[in-house]
Short mmCIF file of C-alpha atoms in Angstrom, two decimals:
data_model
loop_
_atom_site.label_atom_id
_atom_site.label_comp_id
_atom_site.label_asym_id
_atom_site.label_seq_id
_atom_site.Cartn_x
_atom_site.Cartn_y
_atom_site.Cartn_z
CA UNK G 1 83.03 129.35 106.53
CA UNK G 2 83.64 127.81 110.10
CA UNK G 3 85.33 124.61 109.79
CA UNK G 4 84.99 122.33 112.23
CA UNK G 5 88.46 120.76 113.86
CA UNK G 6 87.42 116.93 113.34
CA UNK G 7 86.70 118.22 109.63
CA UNK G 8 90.31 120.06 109.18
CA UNK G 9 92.16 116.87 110.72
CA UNK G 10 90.11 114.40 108.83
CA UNK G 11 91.04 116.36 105.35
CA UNK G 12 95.03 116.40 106.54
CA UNK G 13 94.84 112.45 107.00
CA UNK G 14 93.31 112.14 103.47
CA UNK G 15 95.84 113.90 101.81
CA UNK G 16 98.43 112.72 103.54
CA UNK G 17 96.95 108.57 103.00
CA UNK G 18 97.13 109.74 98.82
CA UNK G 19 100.54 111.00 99.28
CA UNK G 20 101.84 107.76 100.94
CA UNK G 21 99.49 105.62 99.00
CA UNK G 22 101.90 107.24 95.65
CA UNK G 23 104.95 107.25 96.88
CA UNK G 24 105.15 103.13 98.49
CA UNK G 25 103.00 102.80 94.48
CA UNK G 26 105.71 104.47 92.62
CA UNK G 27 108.41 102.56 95.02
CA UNK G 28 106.83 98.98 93.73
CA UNK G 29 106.62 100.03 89.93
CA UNK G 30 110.94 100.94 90.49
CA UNK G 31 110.98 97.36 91.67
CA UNK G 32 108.98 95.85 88.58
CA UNK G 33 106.26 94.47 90.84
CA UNK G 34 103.63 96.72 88.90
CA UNK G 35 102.29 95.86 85.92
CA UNK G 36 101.75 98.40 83.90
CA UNK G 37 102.79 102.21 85.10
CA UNK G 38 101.51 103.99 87.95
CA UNK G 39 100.41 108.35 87.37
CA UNK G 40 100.89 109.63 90.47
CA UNK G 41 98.50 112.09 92.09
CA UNK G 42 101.21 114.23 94.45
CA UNK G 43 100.97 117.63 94.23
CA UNK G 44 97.23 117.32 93.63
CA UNK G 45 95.75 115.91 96.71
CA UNK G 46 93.96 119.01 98.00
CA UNK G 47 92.10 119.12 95.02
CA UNK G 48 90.72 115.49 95.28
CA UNK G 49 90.11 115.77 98.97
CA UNK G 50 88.31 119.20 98.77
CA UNK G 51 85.63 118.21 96.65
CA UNK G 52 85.02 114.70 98.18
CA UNK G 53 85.09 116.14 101.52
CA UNK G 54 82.19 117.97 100.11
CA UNK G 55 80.19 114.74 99.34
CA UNK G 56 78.20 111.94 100.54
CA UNK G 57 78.87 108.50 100.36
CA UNK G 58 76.18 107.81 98.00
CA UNK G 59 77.33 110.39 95.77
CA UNK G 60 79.31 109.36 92.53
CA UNK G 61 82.64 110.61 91.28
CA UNK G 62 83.80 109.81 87.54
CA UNK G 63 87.68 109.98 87.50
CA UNK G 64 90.80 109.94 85.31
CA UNK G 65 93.99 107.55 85.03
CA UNK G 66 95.19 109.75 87.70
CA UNK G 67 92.62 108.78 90.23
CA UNK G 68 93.88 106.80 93.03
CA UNK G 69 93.81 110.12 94.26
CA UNK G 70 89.83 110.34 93.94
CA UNK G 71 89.44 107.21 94.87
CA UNK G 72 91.54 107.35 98.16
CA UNK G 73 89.76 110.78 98.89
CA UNK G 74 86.20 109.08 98.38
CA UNK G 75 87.03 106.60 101.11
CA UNK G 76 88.28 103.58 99.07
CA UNK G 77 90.26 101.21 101.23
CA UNK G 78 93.64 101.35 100.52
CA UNK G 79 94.33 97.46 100.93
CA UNK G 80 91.71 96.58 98.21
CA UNK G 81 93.93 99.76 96.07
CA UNK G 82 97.17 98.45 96.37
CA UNK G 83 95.97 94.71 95.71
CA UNK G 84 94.55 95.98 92.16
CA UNK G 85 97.88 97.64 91.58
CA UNK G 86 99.84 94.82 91.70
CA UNK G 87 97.67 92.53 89.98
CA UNK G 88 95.77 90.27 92.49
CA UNK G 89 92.60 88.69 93.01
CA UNK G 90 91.94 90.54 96.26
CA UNK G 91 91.87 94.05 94.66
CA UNK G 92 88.77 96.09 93.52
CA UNK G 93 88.55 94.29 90.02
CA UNK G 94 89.83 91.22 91.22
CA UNK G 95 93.16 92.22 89.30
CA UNK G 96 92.09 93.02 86.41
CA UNK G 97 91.79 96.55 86.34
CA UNK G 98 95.39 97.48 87.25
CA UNK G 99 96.53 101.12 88.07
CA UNK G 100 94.26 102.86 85.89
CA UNK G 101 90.84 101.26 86.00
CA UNK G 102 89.86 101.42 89.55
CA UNK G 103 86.33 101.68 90.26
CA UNK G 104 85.44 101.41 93.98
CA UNK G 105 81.56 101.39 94.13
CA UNK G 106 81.18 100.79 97.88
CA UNK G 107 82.38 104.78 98.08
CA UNK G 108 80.95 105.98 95.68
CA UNK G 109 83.17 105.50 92.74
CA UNK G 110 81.72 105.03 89.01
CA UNK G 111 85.83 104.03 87.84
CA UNK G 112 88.75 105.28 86.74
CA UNK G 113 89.40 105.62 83.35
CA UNK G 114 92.34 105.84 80.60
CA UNK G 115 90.83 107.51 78.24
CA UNK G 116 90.71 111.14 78.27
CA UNK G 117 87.61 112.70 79.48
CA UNK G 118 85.41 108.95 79.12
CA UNK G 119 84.25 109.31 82.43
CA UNK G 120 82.10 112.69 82.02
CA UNK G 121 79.33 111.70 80.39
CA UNK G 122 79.22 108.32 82.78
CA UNK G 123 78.38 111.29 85.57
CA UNK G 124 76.22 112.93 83.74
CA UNK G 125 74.43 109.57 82.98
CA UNK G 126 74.40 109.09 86.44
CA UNK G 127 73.09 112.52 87.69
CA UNK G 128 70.38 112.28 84.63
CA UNK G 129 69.13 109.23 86.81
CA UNK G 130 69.18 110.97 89.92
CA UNK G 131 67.09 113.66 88.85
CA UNK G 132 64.47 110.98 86.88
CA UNK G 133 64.57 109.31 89.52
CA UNK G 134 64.11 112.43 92.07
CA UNK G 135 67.33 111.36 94.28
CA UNK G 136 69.23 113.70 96.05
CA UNK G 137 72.43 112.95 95.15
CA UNK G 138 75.73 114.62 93.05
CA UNK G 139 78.15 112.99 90.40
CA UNK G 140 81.47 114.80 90.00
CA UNK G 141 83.23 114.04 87.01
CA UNK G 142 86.94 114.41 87.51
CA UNK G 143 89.31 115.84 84.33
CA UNK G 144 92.35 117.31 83.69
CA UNK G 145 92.92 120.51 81.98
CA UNK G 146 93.56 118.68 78.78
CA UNK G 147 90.06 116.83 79.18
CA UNK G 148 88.63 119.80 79.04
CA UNK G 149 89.25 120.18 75.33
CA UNK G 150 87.54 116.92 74.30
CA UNK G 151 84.11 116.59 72.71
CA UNK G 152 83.01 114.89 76.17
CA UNK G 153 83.77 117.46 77.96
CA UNK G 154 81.82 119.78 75.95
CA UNK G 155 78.48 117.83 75.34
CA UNK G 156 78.38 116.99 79.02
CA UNK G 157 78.78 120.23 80.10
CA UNK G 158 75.94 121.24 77.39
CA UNK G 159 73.64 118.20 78.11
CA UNK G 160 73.59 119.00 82.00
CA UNK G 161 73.29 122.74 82.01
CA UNK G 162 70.15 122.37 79.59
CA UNK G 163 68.47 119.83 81.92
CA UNK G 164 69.85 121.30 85.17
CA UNK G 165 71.39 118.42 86.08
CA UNK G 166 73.28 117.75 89.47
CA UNK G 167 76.64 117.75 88.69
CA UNK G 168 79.57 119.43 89.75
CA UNK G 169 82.46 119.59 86.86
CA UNK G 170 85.75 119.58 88.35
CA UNK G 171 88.46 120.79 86.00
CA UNK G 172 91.88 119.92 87.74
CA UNK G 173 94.10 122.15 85.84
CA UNK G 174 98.22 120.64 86.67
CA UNK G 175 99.25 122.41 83.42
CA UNK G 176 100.31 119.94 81.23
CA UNK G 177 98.96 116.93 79.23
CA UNK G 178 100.96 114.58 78.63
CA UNK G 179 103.96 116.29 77.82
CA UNK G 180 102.28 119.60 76.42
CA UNK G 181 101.77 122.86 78.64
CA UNK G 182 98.34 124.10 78.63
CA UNK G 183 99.37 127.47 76.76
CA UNK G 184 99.54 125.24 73.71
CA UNK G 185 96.21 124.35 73.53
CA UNK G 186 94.09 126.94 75.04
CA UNK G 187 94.02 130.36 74.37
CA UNK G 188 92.84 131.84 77.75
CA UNK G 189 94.47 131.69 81.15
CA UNK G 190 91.32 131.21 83.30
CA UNK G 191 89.51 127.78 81.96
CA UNK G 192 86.81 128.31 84.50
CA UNK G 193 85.12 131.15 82.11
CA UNK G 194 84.53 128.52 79.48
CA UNK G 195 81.13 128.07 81.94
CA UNK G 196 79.73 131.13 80.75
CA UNK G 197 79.03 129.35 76.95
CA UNK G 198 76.68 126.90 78.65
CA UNK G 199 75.17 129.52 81.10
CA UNK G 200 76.38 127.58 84.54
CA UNK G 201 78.60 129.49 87.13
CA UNK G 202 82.49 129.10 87.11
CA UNK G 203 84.22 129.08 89.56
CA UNK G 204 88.44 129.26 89.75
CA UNK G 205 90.30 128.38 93.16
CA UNK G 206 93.57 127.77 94.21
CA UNK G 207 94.07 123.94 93.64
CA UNK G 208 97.09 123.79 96.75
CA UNK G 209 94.59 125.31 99.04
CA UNK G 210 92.35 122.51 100.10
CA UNK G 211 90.52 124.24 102.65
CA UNK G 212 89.83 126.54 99.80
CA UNK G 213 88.83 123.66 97.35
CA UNK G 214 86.68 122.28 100.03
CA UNK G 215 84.09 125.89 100.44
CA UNK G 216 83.70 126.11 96.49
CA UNK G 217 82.98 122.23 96.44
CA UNK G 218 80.67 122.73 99.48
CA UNK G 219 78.63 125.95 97.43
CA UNK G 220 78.60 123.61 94.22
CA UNK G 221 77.24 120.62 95.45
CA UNK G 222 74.78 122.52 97.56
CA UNK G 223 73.45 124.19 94.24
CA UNK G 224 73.38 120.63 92.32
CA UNK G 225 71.46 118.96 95.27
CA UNK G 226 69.06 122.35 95.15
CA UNK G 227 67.87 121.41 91.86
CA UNK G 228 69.69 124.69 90.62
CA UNK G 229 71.85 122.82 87.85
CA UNK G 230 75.78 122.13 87.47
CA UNK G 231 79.16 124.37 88.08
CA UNK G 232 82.42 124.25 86.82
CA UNK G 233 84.63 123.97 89.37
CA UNK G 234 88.61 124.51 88.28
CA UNK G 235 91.18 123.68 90.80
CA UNK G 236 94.51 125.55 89.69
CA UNK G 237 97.28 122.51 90.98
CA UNK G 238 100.38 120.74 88.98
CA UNK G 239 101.30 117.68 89.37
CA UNK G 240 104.88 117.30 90.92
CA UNK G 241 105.84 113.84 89.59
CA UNK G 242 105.69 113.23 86.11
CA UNK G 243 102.99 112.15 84.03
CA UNK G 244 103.67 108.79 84.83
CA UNK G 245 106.53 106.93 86.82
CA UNK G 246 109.92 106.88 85.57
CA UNK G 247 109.03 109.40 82.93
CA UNK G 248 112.15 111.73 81.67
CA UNK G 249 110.39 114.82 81.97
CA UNK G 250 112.36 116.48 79.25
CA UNK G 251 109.36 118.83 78.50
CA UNK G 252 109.64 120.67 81.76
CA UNK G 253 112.38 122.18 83.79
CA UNK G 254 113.73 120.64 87.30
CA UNK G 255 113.24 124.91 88.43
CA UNK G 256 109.17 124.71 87.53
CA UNK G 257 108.84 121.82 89.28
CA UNK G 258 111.01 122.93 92.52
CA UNK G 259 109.05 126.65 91.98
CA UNK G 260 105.39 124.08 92.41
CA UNK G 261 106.97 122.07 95.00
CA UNK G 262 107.19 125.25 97.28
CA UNK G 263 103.85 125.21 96.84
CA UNK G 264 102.54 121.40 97.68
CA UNK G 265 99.13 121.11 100.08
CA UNK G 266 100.23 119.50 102.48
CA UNK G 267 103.29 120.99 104.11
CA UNK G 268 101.20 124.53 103.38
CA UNK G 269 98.23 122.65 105.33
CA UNK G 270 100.23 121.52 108.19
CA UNK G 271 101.85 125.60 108.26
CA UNK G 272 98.45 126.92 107.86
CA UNK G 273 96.67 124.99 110.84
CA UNK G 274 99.50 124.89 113.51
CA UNK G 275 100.41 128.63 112.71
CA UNK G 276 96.72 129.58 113.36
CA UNK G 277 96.32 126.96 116.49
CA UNK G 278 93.47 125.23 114.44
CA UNK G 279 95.10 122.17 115.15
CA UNK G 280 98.13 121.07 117.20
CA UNK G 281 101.42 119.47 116.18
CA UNK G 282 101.32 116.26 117.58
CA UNK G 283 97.95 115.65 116.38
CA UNK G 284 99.21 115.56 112.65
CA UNK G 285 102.32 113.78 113.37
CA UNK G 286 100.23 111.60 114.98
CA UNK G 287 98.45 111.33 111.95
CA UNK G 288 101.84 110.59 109.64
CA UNK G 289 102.18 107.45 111.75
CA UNK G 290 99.12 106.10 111.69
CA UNK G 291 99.43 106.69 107.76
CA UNK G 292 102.50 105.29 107.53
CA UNK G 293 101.38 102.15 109.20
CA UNK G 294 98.67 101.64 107.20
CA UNK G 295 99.72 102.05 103.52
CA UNK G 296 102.61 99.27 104.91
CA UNK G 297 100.31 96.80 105.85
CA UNK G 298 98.36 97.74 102.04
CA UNK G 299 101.71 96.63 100.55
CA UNK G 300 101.94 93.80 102.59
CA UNK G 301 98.33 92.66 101.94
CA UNK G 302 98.50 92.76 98.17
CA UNK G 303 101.62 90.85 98.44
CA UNK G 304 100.56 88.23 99.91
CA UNK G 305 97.63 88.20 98.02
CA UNK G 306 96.39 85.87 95.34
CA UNK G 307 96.68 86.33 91.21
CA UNK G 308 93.70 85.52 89.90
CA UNK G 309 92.93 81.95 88.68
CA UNK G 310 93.86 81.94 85.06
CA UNK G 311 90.90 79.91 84.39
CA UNK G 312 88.91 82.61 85.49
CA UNK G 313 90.43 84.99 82.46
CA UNK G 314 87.08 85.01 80.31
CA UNK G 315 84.90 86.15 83.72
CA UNK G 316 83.21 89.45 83.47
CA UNK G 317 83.37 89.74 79.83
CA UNK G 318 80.22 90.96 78.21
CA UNK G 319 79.63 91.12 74.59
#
């Protein structure tokens, strides 16, 4: 597949806004200004921005309490991000949300959510309309590898290969849940042939390779808006942080995570598209800057941003 330059740059600056978007988020949550914890998405980015490079804006993603990644990749502003983060009236749930509750509906964004594998069937809800409705539009429900061995998972993927539904499944396998390595809970090393019990198409690709990530996306979502029915797509990553911030990581050697570190999308991207003349040097650090600037004025912006009014504490609540 020919990939156009504005394309390849536009992919680089979306990983590299998730990768300073986590790393200024974990930097607040070491100086207590984060309630709550913050799972960072590093080491995963070309995953995220793969498949949402493959969408439209009015196309829905479902995501996980890792998904400031998603979200970012979707287009989410990253001022309205950080604000939620922190607590404050400006953010995308006016504060009440918090790290792992996001849900960004101008881009496309159903929500984040905490609870393992929730946000599935939400897609599948979602693409169920679509096709009732005879839109042509995608959900992509977003799960880790240890989502993929909940009773969500399963029924969704059922549900939406008997109607043909338009979704695209992405698996994001970063090897561990929680604290426990995917060889403890699955008995096979490829989790994208679990497709082949609900008669969709599987597809495996290297999760670091986001070029890679984005062709299978592209192929998926063109069979979903065909009318041709869902794919599992699993993205082979790890995520190079821990599970969440400040966590001990006794469960996993500092070697593993060095070994995946060699590995992270973005320095490989940059290689990969300078070595080839796809794209130039300055460009990207270009790029960095521009970045750079703009996750600082995020942090400044939720800072100086309101809590919300305490009188406004029983708002949105629905019985």
């Amino acid at each position: 597949m020919e990939i156009h330059q504005e394309i390849l740059l536009e992919m680089y600056r979306r990983m590299v806004r998730i990768r300073e978007f986590e790393l200024a988020a974990i930097e607040l949550f070491k100086r207590g200004q984060v309630k709550g914890t913050i799972h960072p998405y590093i080491g995963q980015e070309a995953s995220g921005v793969g498949v949402c490079m493959a969408l439209r804006i009015d196309d829905l993603v479902a995501g996980t309490h890792r998904s400031h990644g998603h979200n970012i990749a979707k287009g989410a502003d990253t001022k309205k991000m950080m604000a939620e983060i922190l607590g404050k009236e400006t953010g995308y749930c006016k504060g009440r949300g918090g790290s792992m509750h996001i849900a960004a509906f101008e881009t496309g964004s159903l929500g984040a959510l905490a609870v393992v594998g929730s946000g599935i069937p939400l897609a599948v809800g979602a693409a169920l309309a679509f096709k009732m409705r005879g839109e042509d539009r995608v959900a992509v429900p977003f799960t880790g590898d240890a989502g993929s061995n909940t009773g969500n998972w399963h029924e969704s993927l059922n549900m939406a290969s008997i109607w043909d539904l338009p979704v695209v499944f992405v698996l994001e396998n970063n090897h561990y849940g929680v604290s426990t390595n995917i060889k403890d809970t699955v008995n096979i090393e490829d989790l994208s042939i679990r497709a082949k019990s609900y008669g969709i198409p599987g597809v495996r690709v290297d999760g670091f390779d986001v070029v890679a990530v984005y062709e299978a996306a592209v192929e998926a979502v063109a069979r979903a808006r065909r009318g041709e029915g869902p794919t599992l797509l699993v993205t082979e990553s790890y995520r190079i942080e821990g599970h969440y911030a400040g966590e001990p990581e006794v469960y996993r050697t500092r070697a593993e995570v060095e070994e995946y570190r060699k590995k992270e999308p973005i320095g490989r991207f940059r290689l990969e598209m300078v070595s080839t003349g796809k794209v130039i040097q300055t460009e990207l650090e270009g790029i960095d800057q521009e970045i750079k600037q703009e996750i600082a004025g995020a942090v400044q912006f939720a800072k100086d941003s309101p809590a919300p009014d305490p009188a406004t504490a029983m708002d949105y609540i629905y019985a």
